Amino acid sequence: MKLGLKTIFSVAGALILASGLADNAAAQGRQAAPAKGPTAGEFFKNVTTNSLKGLSVDDFLEAMGVISADLAYDCSNCHPGAGTNKVDFVVDTQLKRTARKMIDMVGALNASSFSGVQLVTCYTCHRGSDAPVTTIGLDRLYGPPNEEQRDILPMRDPAAAAKVLDKYIEAVGGAQRLAGLTSYIATGTSVGYGGLGGGGSFQIFAKTPNQRAVVVEFKDSPERGGSIRAFNGIEGWIKTPRGLLNDYDVTGNELDGERLDAQMAFPGQIKQVLNNWRLGYPDTVNGHSVNIVQGTGPRGLLATLYFDKTTNLLTRVVRYVPSTVGRMPTQADFDDYRDVNGIKFPFKYTYSWLDGKDSFQLTGVQINVPIDAARFSKPRK
């Protein structure tokens, strides 16, 4: 029986891939957003790989996260002393030289075999290992099927996808009430992840249609450094206490992701901020049976949304922005929805990205309050 199921899954996978190719090509065929300011090749020393040196600085940093995650590495594997005050990012190591060759190989393979569509990435072979596994384990062969979601869902039943979105809008407060939501300030505490990072104050400032700032501060321990991720409707910027760059502008493809986060902070806009909606196959997330829909945005942006089948509320969003080494994912999980003046807000947030994970618990939400524009804009030095 297992072999029969495996055969069925293989055929289904081939059909899904075929149906997704056209959408994949269209999404990735769009031109990347032009970088403002220096490119990675200009800003950093020793970035010589053709496909990487033309990236914006922020997209380059995320591309490094893609590579390290795909191989289960951290920065210190390729950059001696990373994580200490004696790091050397410039020195050439054998792993860096090998990585350049592999990146060029992947690019050439996609160009020659898949008409430039990015079907092969580092993760295709490495799957979280420094050396690709080349032979399947028999326990895996006779075990359950691979449950990893494909990046791009097949173009299936857009009308049913629209109904899932309509149910969400109704569940969270209804279109009329959501249309009257123009701003909010959410306040809470940082729970951290794995016992680390907690104890700070957490705030979300949001203003329609597309301004948002997420602020974490440690007022009792200022030496820990706070973090800010903000988008003012045009520009985005990030402040982080533990990154290679502590304070930088978002100017590459990730800017589209920041814009989407700001737009989706207001549920009434959800059907307008993405297009080409399609329905995925049902799944389970954090113990919840979910309906899955996916939409596309500008320049290869993808977003996969997971809605609880019982409540119709949004429980997860995974958004992807493209890079030359693979899509760069950011995940937001939502739970503990509570009513605030007739609108349901999640009071528990968990954010996951390529170099970190954090959770936050809200204590209150104020809606339709004035917010100073400076909250969203980077302070000018």
Tab-separated table of C-alpha atoms in Angstrom:
chain	number	residue	atom	x	y	z
A	1	MET	CA	0.000	0.000	0.000
A	2	LYS	CA	2.869	2.369	0.780
A	3	LEU	CA	4.377	1.875	-2.648
A	4	GLY	CA	1.061	2.659	-4.290
A	5	LEU	CA	0.749	5.869	-2.311
A	6	LYS	CA	4.306	6.857	-3.193
A	7	THR	CA	3.505	6.431	-6.860
A	8	ILE	CA	0.381	8.563	-6.504
A	9	PHE	CA	2.308	11.298	-4.720
A	10	SER	CA	5.009	11.249	-7.409
A	11	VAL	CA	2.480	11.702	-10.194
A	12	ALA	CA	0.663	14.432	-8.246
A	13	GLY	CA	3.946	16.207	-7.614
A	14	ALA	CA	4.786	16.188	-11.317
A	15	LEU	CA	1.378	17.637	-12.184
A	16	ILE	CA	1.668	20.345	-9.524
A	17	LEU	CA	5.124	21.289	-10.775
A	18	ALA	CA	3.919	21.507	-14.362
A	19	SER	CA	0.952	23.681	-13.408
A	20	GLY	CA	3.155	25.979	-11.349
A	21	LEU	CA	5.916	26.545	-13.898
A	22	ALA	CA	4.138	29.252	-15.853
A	23	ASP	CA	3.327	31.234	-12.721
A	24	ASN	CA	6.857	30.693	-11.417
A	25	ALA	CA	8.407	32.000	-14.614
A	26	ALA	CA	6.108	35.011	-14.705
A	27	ALA	CA	6.853	35.914	-11.097
A	28	GLN	CA	10.596	35.617	-11.453
A	29	GLY	CA	10.667	37.213	-14.873
A	30	ARG	CA	9.815	40.588	-13.391
A	31	GLN	CA	12.772	42.872	-12.902
A	32	ALA	CA	14.173	43.190	-9.401
A	33	ALA	CA	13.724	46.522	-7.687
A	34	PRO	CA	16.716	48.752	-8.468
A	35	ALA	CA	19.072	49.143	-5.545
A	36	LYS	CA	19.465	52.612	-4.053
A	37	GLY	CA	22.891	53.381	-2.698
A	38	PRO	CA	25.896	51.085	-2.985
A	39	THR	CA	25.661	47.520	-4.204
A	40	ALA	CA	27.048	44.640	-2.162
A	41	GLY	CA	30.114	44.563	-4.394
A	42	GLU	CA	30.760	48.224	-3.691
A	43	PHE	CA	29.937	48.190	0.012
A	44	PHE	CA	31.715	44.993	1.099
A	45	LYS	CA	35.236	43.877	0.348
A	46	ASN	CA	35.751	40.541	-1.400
A	47	VAL	CA	32.205	40.077	-2.767
A	48	THR	CA	33.158	38.996	-6.268
A	49	THR	CA	30.479	36.501	-7.340
A	50	ASN	CA	28.660	38.044	-10.311
A	51	SER	CA	25.177	37.081	-9.125
A	52	LEU	CA	25.774	38.487	-5.638
A	53	LYS	CA	27.833	41.633	-6.082
A	54	GLY	CA	25.035	43.513	-7.850
A	55	LEU	CA	22.541	42.936	-5.013
A	56	SER	CA	21.532	45.685	-2.636
A	57	VAL	CA	23.268	45.479	0.728
A	58	ASP	CA	20.146	44.255	2.555
A	59	ASP	CA	19.351	41.605	-0.075
A	60	PHE	CA	22.967	40.417	0.081
A	61	LEU	CA	22.721	39.957	3.850
A	62	GLU	CA	19.536	37.926	3.422
A	63	ALA	CA	21.140	35.868	0.648
A	64	MET	CA	23.896	34.960	3.103
A	65	GLY	CA	21.131	33.809	5.444
A	66	VAL	CA	19.652	31.635	2.687
A	67	ILE	CA	22.991	29.933	2.061
A	68	SER	CA	23.771	29.324	5.739
A	69	ALA	CA	20.278	27.969	6.447
A	70	ASP	CA	20.353	25.644	3.423
A	71	LEU	CA	23.603	24.075	4.670
A	72	ALA	CA	22.835	24.289	8.436
A	73	TYR	CA	25.850	26.601	8.797
A	74	ASP	CA	26.297	29.806	10.705
A	75	CYS	CA	28.445	32.802	9.784
A	76	SER	CA	31.549	31.410	11.489
A	77	ASN	CA	31.772	28.445	9.137
A	78	CYS	CA	32.910	30.706	6.300
A	79	HIS	CA	34.000	33.817	8.212
A	80	PRO	CA	36.589	33.097	10.928
A	81	GLY	CA	35.704	34.621	14.278
A	82	ALA	CA	32.132	35.548	13.369
A	83	GLY	CA	30.216	36.231	16.554
A	84	THR	CA	33.288	37.654	18.280
A	85	ASN	CA	35.149	40.957	18.154
A	86	LYS	CA	37.878	39.277	16.099
A	87	VAL	CA	35.815	38.368	13.062
A	88	ASP	CA	37.430	38.550	9.625
A	89	PHE	CA	34.793	38.824	6.917
A	90	VAL	CA	37.293	39.660	4.182
A	91	VAL	CA	39.740	36.770	4.339
A	92	ASP	CA	39.289	34.162	1.625
A	93	THR	CA	38.621	30.660	2.919
A	94	GLN	CA	38.225	27.387	1.077
A	95	LEU	CA	34.523	27.289	1.943
A	96	LYS	CA	34.014	30.747	0.454
A	97	ARG	CA	35.787	29.718	-2.737
A	98	THR	CA	33.655	26.574	-2.934
A	99	ALA	CA	30.477	28.569	-2.309
A	100	ARG	CA	31.270	30.876	-5.234
A	101	LYS	CA	31.644	27.897	-7.558
A	102	MET	CA	28.410	26.336	-6.323
A	103	ILE	CA	26.444	29.573	-6.738
A	104	ASP	CA	27.703	29.894	-10.312
A	105	MET	CA	26.857	26.233	-10.953
A	106	VAL	CA	23.285	26.653	-9.704
A	107	GLY	CA	22.801	29.768	-11.823
A	108	ALA	CA	24.146	28.030	-14.922
A	109	LEU	CA	21.940	24.988	-14.325
A	110	ASN	CA	18.781	27.075	-14.050
A	111	ALA	CA	19.751	29.061	-17.142
A	112	SER	CA	20.600	26.051	-19.301
A	113	SER	CA	18.000	23.536	-18.148
A	114	PHE	CA	15.015	25.562	-16.918
A	115	SER	CA	14.969	28.644	-19.156
A	116	GLY	CA	16.158	30.842	-16.316
A	117	VAL	CA	13.385	29.794	-13.917
A	118	GLN	CA	14.841	29.220	-10.444
A	119	LEU	CA	13.926	25.574	-9.869
A	120	VAL	CA	17.294	24.604	-8.382
A	121	THR	CA	18.768	26.275	-5.295
A	122	CYS	CA	21.278	25.301	-2.614
A	123	TYR	CA	18.430	23.750	-0.640
A	124	THR	CA	17.412	21.506	-3.542
A	125	CYS	CA	20.373	19.260	-2.816
A	126	HIS	CA	21.690	20.194	0.619
A	127	ARG	CA	18.412	20.148	2.588
A	128	GLY	CA	20.072	21.474	5.739
A	129	SER	CA	23.286	19.456	5.417
A	130	ASP	CA	26.792	20.500	4.424
A	131	ALA	CA	27.016	17.536	2.031
A	132	PRO	CA	24.007	16.434	-0.060
A	133	VAL	CA	22.501	13.038	0.746
A	134	THR	CA	22.545	10.968	-2.427
A	135	THR	CA	20.645	7.816	-1.457
A	136	ILE	CA	17.223	7.578	0.155
A	137	GLY	CA	16.930	5.789	3.492
A	138	LEU	CA	14.542	2.842	3.307
A	139	ASP	CA	12.708	3.927	6.440
A	140	ARG	CA	11.925	7.165	4.642
A	141	LEU	CA	10.870	5.310	1.502
A	142	TYR	CA	8.293	3.288	3.416
A	143	GLY	CA	7.385	6.111	5.780
A	144	PRO	CA	4.972	9.014	5.413
A	145	PRO	CA	5.306	11.296	2.383
A	146	ASN	CA	7.361	14.454	2.462
A	147	GLU	CA	5.114	17.090	4.052
A	148	GLU	CA	7.125	20.166	3.060
A	149	GLN	CA	5.032	22.710	1.205
A	150	ARG	CA	6.172	23.791	-2.230
A	151	ASP	CA	7.076	27.440	-2.538
A	152	ILE	CA	4.604	27.930	-5.368
A	153	LEU	CA	1.179	26.357	-5.059
A	154	PRO	CA	-0.612	25.075	-8.168
A	155	MET	CA	-3.100	27.407	-9.806
A	156	ARG	CA	-6.213	25.791	-8.322
A	157	ASP	CA	-9.719	27.118	-7.700
A	158	PRO	CA	-9.236	30.905	-7.334
A	159	ALA	CA	-12.971	31.288	-6.583
A	160	ALA	CA	-12.630	29.003	-3.551
A	161	ALA	CA	-9.540	30.979	-2.456
A	162	ALA	CA	-11.611	34.167	-2.551
A	163	LYS	CA	-14.234	32.547	-0.324
A	164	VAL	CA	-11.567	31.696	2.267
A	165	LEU	CA	-10.493	35.338	2.288
A	166	ASP	CA	-14.104	36.527	2.591
A	167	LYS	CA	-14.654	34.254	5.601
A	168	TYR	CA	-11.522	35.685	7.229
A	169	ILE	CA	-12.680	39.271	6.705
A	170	GLU	CA	-16.035	38.430	8.256
A	171	ALA	CA	-14.467	36.542	11.173
A	172	VAL	CA	-12.084	39.343	12.071
A	173	GLY	CA	-14.777	42.004	12.170
A	174	GLY	CA	-16.514	42.396	8.819
A	175	ALA	CA	-15.695	44.594	5.833
A	176	GLN	CA	-17.557	47.665	7.090
A	177	ARG	CA	-15.911	47.748	10.505
A	178	LEU	CA	-12.470	46.992	9.037
A	179	ALA	CA	-12.877	49.871	6.569
A	180	GLY	CA	-13.112	52.185	9.576
A	181	LEU	CA	-9.808	50.989	11.045
A	182	THR	CA	-7.221	53.626	10.161
A	183	SER	CA	-4.519	53.122	12.777
A	184	TYR	CA	-3.602	51.223	15.909
A	185	ILE	CA	-0.932	50.878	18.542
A	186	ALA	CA	-0.399	47.393	19.977
A	187	THR	CA	1.619	47.068	23.180
A	188	GLY	CA	3.040	44.019	24.901
A	189	THR	CA	6.148	42.188	26.033
A	190	SER	CA	8.889	40.220	24.350
A	191	VAL	CA	8.707	36.539	25.290
A	192	GLY	CA	11.841	35.639	23.351
A	193	TYR	CA	12.684	32.224	21.983
A	194	GLY	CA	14.430	29.299	23.603
A	195	GLY	CA	14.767	31.197	26.854
A	196	LEU	CA	16.611	34.078	25.202
A	197	GLY	CA	15.569	37.561	24.140
A	198	GLY	CA	12.625	38.036	26.492
A	199	GLY	CA	11.826	40.754	28.960
A	200	GLY	CA	11.576	43.719	26.620
A	201	SER	CA	8.660	45.929	25.695
A	202	PHE	CA	7.032	45.305	22.315
A	203	GLN	CA	5.011	47.739	20.242
A	204	ILE	CA	3.424	47.768	16.798
A	205	PHE	CA	2.549	51.146	15.285
A	206	ALA	CA	0.369	50.836	12.182
A	207	LYS	CA	-1.371	53.352	9.947
A	208	THR	CA	-3.308	52.788	6.743
A	209	PRO	CA	-2.670	52.018	4.039
A	210	ASN	CA	0.937	50.883	4.375
A	211	GLN	CA	2.877	52.271	7.330
A	212	ARG	CA	4.115	50.025	10.110
A	213	ALA	CA	6.844	49.885	12.741
A	214	VAL	CA	7.695	47.030	15.097
A	215	VAL	CA	9.732	48.221	18.085
A	216	VAL	CA	11.403	46.143	20.814
A	217	GLU	CA	13.104	47.979	23.684
A	218	PHE	CA	14.831	46.913	26.898
A	219	LYS	CA	14.434	50.020	29.013
A	220	ASP	CA	15.741	48.316	32.174
A	221	SER	CA	18.757	46.875	30.312
A	222	PRO	CA	19.684	49.380	27.574
A	223	GLU	CA	22.996	47.609	26.979
A	224	ARG	CA	21.051	44.805	25.287
A	225	GLY	CA	20.082	47.151	22.486
A	226	GLY	CA	16.651	47.488	20.955
A	227	SER	CA	15.397	46.646	17.486
A	228	ILE	CA	13.166	48.415	14.988
A	229	ARG	CA	11.732	47.270	11.692
A	230	ALA	CA	9.839	50.064	9.966
A	231	PHE	CA	8.220	50.968	6.651
A	232	ASN	CA	6.880	54.498	6.066
A	233	GLY	CA	4.971	53.791	2.850
A	234	ILE	CA	8.000	54.368	0.618
A	235	GLU	CA	11.167	53.555	2.547
A	236	GLY	CA	12.073	50.769	4.929
A	237	TRP	CA	14.800	50.439	7.515
A	238	ILE	CA	16.012	48.014	10.157
A	239	LYS	CA	17.844	48.500	13.422
A	240	THR	CA	19.176	45.376	15.083
A	241	PRO	CA	21.655	45.018	17.946
A	242	ARG	CA	23.331	41.812	16.850
A	243	GLY	CA	23.707	41.967	13.090
A	244	LEU	CA	26.696	42.685	10.890
A	245	LEU	CA	25.100	46.075	10.210
A	246	ASN	CA	23.287	47.528	13.204
A	247	ASP	CA	21.257	50.086	11.284
A	248	TYR	CA	20.546	49.962	7.556
A	249	ASP	CA	18.065	50.884	4.850
A	250	VAL	CA	15.967	48.240	3.109
A	251	THR	CA	16.248	48.972	-0.607
A	252	GLY	CA	16.184	45.628	-2.434
A	253	ASN	CA	13.509	42.992	-2.968
A	254	GLU	CA	12.937	42.750	0.788
A	255	LEU	CA	11.357	46.212	0.557
A	256	ASP	CA	8.373	44.557	-1.153
A	257	GLY	CA	8.101	42.209	1.809
A	258	GLU	CA	8.172	45.088	4.288
A	259	ARG	CA	5.444	46.840	2.296
A	260	LEU	CA	3.281	43.700	2.335
A	261	ASP	CA	3.682	43.352	6.110
A	262	ALA	CA	2.475	46.933	6.528
A	263	GLN	CA	-0.494	46.444	4.192
A	264	MET	CA	-1.584	43.191	5.796
A	265	ALA	CA	-1.586	44.834	9.219
A	266	PHE	CA	-5.043	45.973	8.066
A	267	PRO	CA	-7.114	42.863	7.211
A	268	GLY	CA	-9.653	44.776	5.143
A	269	GLN	CA	-6.992	45.255	2.446
A	270	ILE	CA	-6.012	41.610	2.141
A	271	LYS	CA	-7.732	40.904	-1.204
A	272	GLN	CA	-6.185	43.942	-2.876
A	273	VAL	CA	-2.530	43.697	-1.827
A	274	LEU	CA	-1.858	40.437	-3.708
A	275	ASN	CA	-3.218	38.892	-6.881
A	276	ASN	CA	-3.423	35.532	-8.693
A	277	TRP	CA	-4.990	33.977	-5.598
A	278	ARG	CA	-5.082	30.181	-5.593
A	279	LEU	CA	-6.169	27.515	-3.142
A	280	GLY	CA	-3.735	25.022	-1.635
A	281	TYR	CA	-4.464	21.600	-0.237
A	282	PRO	CA	-5.592	21.445	3.428
A	283	ASP	CA	-2.910	21.022	6.067
A	284	THR	CA	-2.284	21.292	9.810
A	285	VAL	CA	-0.365	24.109	11.509
A	286	ASN	CA	0.347	24.184	15.247
A	287	GLY	CA	-2.436	21.687	15.850
A	288	HIS	CA	-4.959	23.636	13.754
A	289	SER	CA	-6.546	22.244	10.593
A	290	VAL	CA	-6.061	25.014	8.036
A	291	ASN	CA	-7.098	26.180	4.609
A	292	ILE	CA	-4.187	27.486	2.554
A	293	VAL	CA	-4.264	30.232	-0.053
A	294	GLN	CA	-1.426	31.932	-1.875
A	295	GLY	CA	-1.085	35.192	-3.753
A	296	THR	CA	1.632	36.917	-5.743
A	297	GLY	CA	2.916	40.459	-5.599
A	298	PRO	CA	5.427	42.578	-7.522
A	299	ARG	CA	8.895	41.362	-8.552
A	300	GLY	CA	8.459	37.720	-7.565
A	301	LEU	CA	6.936	38.306	-4.119
A	302	LEU	CA	4.914	35.334	-2.865
A	303	ALA	CA	2.775	34.988	0.256
A	304	THR	CA	1.204	31.785	1.580
A	305	LEU	CA	-1.580	32.270	4.128
A	306	TYR	CA	-2.946	29.662	6.526
A	307	PHE	CA	-6.484	30.063	7.935
A	308	ASP	CA	-7.901	28.042	10.830
A	309	LYS	CA	-10.784	25.943	9.458
A	310	THR	CA	-12.831	26.325	12.625
A	311	THR	CA	-12.478	30.054	13.304
A	312	ASN	CA	-11.518	31.233	9.776
A	313	LEU	CA	-8.836	33.394	11.415
A	314	LEU	CA	-5.330	33.813	10.026
A	315	THR	CA	-2.857	31.602	11.881
A	316	ARG	CA	0.283	31.914	9.726
A	317	VAL	CA	1.761	33.940	6.871
A	318	VAL	CA	4.933	32.930	5.057
A	319	ARG	CA	6.160	35.497	2.570
A	320	TYR	CA	8.993	34.955	0.130
A	321	VAL	CA	11.070	37.486	-1.762
A	322	PRO	CA	13.448	36.335	-4.503
A	323	SER	CA	17.228	36.263	-4.472
A	324	THR	CA	19.818	34.760	-6.769
A	325	VAL	CA	20.382	31.831	-4.385
A	326	GLY	CA	16.770	31.071	-3.485
A	327	ARG	CA	13.700	32.695	-2.011
A	328	MET	CA	14.114	34.506	1.294
A	329	PRO	CA	11.294	33.493	3.695
A	330	THR	CA	9.823	35.394	6.622
A	331	GLN	CA	7.126	33.757	8.757
A	332	ALA	CA	4.591	35.264	11.141
A	333	ASP	CA	2.389	33.107	13.377
A	334	PHE	CA	-0.706	34.488	15.103
A	335	ASP	CA	-2.711	33.177	18.042
A	336	ASP	CA	-4.844	34.238	21.023
A	337	TYR	CA	-7.276	36.443	19.075
A	338	ARG	CA	-9.229	38.911	21.218
A	339	ASP	CA	-11.979	41.398	20.470
A	340	VAL	CA	-11.046	45.096	20.485
A	341	ASN	CA	-14.035	47.336	19.705
A	342	GLY	CA	-15.526	44.703	17.419
A	343	ILE	CA	-12.290	43.795	15.620
A	344	LYS	CA	-10.297	40.677	16.464
A	345	PHE	CA	-6.565	41.158	16.937
A	346	PRO	CA	-4.032	38.393	17.592
A	347	PHE	CA	-2.495	38.926	21.002
A	348	LYS	CA	0.318	36.446	20.427
A	349	TYR	CA	2.870	36.921	17.640
A	350	THR	CA	5.777	34.686	16.682
A	351	TYR	CA	8.187	35.919	14.009
A	352	SER	CA	10.716	33.660	12.285
A	353	TRP	CA	13.319	34.761	9.771
A	354	LEU	CA	16.590	33.405	8.433
A	355	ASP	CA	18.732	34.458	11.390
A	356	GLY	CA	16.338	34.644	14.291
A	357	LYS	CA	13.030	33.827	15.949
A	358	ASP	CA	11.068	35.735	18.579
A	359	SER	CA	7.652	35.732	20.254
A	360	PHE	CA	5.567	38.533	21.718
A	361	GLN	CA	2.481	38.689	23.913
A	362	LEU	CA	0.233	41.730	23.673
A	363	THR	CA	-1.384	43.366	26.681
A	364	GLY	CA	-3.519	45.889	24.828
A	365	VAL	CA	-4.475	47.505	21.508
A	366	GLN	CA	-5.601	51.095	20.907
A	367	ILE	CA	-7.377	51.690	17.604
A	368	ASN	CA	-7.800	54.842	15.506
A	369	VAL	CA	-5.312	56.841	17.520
A	370	PRO	CA	-2.973	59.548	16.156
A	371	ILE	CA	0.556	58.324	15.409
A	372	ASP	CA	3.484	60.645	14.782
A	373	ALA	CA	4.911	60.130	11.268
A	374	ALA	CA	8.379	60.006	12.826
A	375	ARG	CA	7.528	56.566	14.195
A	376	PHE	CA	7.863	55.129	10.693
A	377	SER	CA	10.812	57.106	9.341
A	378	LYS	CA	14.491	56.578	9.999
A	379	PRO	CA	16.014	59.335	12.140
A	380	ARG	CA	18.283	61.516	10.036
A	381	LYS	CA	21.745	61.975	11.474
